[in-house]
mmCIF file of C-alpha atoms in Angstrom:
data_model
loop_
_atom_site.group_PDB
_atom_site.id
_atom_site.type_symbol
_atom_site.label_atom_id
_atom_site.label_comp_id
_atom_site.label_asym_id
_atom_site.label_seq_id
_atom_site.Cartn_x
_atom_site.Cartn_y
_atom_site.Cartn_z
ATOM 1 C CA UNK A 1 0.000 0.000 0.000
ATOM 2 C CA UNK A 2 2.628 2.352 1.127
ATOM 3 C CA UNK A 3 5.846 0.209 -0.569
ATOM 4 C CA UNK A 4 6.530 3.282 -3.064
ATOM 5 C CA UNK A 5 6.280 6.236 -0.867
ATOM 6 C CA UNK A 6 8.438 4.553 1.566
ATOM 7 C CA UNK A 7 11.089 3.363 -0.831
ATOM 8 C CA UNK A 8 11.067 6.970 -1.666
ATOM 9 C CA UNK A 9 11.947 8.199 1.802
ATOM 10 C CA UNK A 10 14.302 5.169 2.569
ATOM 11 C CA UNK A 11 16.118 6.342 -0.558
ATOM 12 C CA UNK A 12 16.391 9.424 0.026
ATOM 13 C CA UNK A 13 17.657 9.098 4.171
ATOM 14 C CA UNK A 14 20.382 6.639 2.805
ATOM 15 C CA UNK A 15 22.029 7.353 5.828
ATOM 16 C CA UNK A 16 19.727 6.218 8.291
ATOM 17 C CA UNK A 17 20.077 2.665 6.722
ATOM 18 C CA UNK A 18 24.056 2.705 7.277
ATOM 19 C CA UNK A 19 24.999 -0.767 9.253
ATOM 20 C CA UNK A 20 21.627 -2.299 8.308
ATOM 21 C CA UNK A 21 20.312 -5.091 6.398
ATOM 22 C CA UNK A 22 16.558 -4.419 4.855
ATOM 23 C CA UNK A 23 14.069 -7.279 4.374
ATOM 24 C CA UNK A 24 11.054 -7.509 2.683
ATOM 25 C CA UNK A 25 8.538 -10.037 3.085
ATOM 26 C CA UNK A 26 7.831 -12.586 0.046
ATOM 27 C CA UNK A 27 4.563 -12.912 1.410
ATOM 28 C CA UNK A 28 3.548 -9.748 2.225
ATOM 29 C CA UNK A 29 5.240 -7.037 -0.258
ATOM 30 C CA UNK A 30 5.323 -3.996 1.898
ATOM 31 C CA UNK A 31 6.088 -5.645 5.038
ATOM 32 C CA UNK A 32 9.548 -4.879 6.144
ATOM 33 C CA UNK A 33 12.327 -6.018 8.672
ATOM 34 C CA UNK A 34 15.473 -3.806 9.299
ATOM 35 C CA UNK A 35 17.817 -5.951 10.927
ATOM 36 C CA UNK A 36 20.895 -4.315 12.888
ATOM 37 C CA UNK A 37 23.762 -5.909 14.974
ATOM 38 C CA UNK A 38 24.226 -3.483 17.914
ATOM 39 C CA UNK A 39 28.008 -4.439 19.251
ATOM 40 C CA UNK A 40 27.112 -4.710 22.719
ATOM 41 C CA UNK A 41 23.990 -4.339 25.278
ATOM 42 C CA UNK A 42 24.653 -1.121 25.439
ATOM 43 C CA UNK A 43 24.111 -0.272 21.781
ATOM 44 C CA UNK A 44 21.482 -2.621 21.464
ATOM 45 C CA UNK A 45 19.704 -0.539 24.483
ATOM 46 C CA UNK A 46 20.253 2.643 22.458
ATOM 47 C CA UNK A 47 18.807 2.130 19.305
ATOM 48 C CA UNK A 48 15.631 0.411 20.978
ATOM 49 C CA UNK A 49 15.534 4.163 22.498
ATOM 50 C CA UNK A 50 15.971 5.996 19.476
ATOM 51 C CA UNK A 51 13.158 3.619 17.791
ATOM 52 C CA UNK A 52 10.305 3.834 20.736
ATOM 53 C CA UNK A 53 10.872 8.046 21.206
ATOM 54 C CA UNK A 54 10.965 8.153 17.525
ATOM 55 C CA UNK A 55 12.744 11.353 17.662
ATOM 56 C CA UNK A 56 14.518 10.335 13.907
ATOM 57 C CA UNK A 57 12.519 7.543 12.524
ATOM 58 C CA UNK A 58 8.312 9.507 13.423
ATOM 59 C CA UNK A 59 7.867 9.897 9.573
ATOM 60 C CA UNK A 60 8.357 6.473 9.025
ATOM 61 C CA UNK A 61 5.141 5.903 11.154
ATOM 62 C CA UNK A 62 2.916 6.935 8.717
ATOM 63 C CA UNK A 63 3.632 3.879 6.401
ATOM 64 C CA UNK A 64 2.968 1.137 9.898
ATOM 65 C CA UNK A 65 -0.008 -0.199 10.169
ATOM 66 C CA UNK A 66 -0.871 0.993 13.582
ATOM 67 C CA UNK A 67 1.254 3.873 13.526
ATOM 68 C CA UNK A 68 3.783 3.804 16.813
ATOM 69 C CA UNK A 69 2.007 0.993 18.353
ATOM 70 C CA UNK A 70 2.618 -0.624 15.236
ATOM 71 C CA UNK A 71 5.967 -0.644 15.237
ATOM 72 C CA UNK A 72 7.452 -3.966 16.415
ATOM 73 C CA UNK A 73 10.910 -4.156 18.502
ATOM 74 C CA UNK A 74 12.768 -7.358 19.239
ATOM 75 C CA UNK A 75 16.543 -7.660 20.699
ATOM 76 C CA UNK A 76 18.073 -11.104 19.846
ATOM 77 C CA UNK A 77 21.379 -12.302 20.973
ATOM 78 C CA UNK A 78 23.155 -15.074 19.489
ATOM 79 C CA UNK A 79 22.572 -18.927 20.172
ATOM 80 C CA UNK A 80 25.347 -21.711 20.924
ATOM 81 C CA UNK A 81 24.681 -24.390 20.142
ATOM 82 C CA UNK A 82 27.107 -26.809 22.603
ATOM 83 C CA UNK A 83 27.594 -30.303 20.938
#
């Protein structure tokens, strides 16, 4: 619905997508995942911040479904697997 106006904006804030990896879903065209490896807790703790005060990324709200309470935050850490 909103895939072309946001590639526009992504585009154009090249910047903003520095250090990240951008997926779409094959599914659901228009349904995105921006996946960034924060180097420690720390960092990961930060850019949750900067995502849930929205203080960079508010225009990108228009395009969630839901607006802010759309958009969805998850912190992952790596798995080892022993044996």
């Amino acid at each position: 619905m909103h895939r072309v106006a946001f590639s526009e904006w992504r585009t154009a804030h090249a910047a903003r997508w520095r250090d990240a990896e951008l997926l779409e879903n094959t599914s659901q065209p228009g349904v995105f995942v921006e996946i960034r490896r924060p180097s420690s807790a720390e960092e990961a703790a930060r850019m949750e911040k900067e995502r849930r005060e929205g203080r960079s990324w508010e225009e990108m709200e228009q395009w969630v479904k839901g607006g802010r309470e759309g958009v969805r935050i998850w912190l992952f850490r790596p798995v080892e697997l022993n044996g």
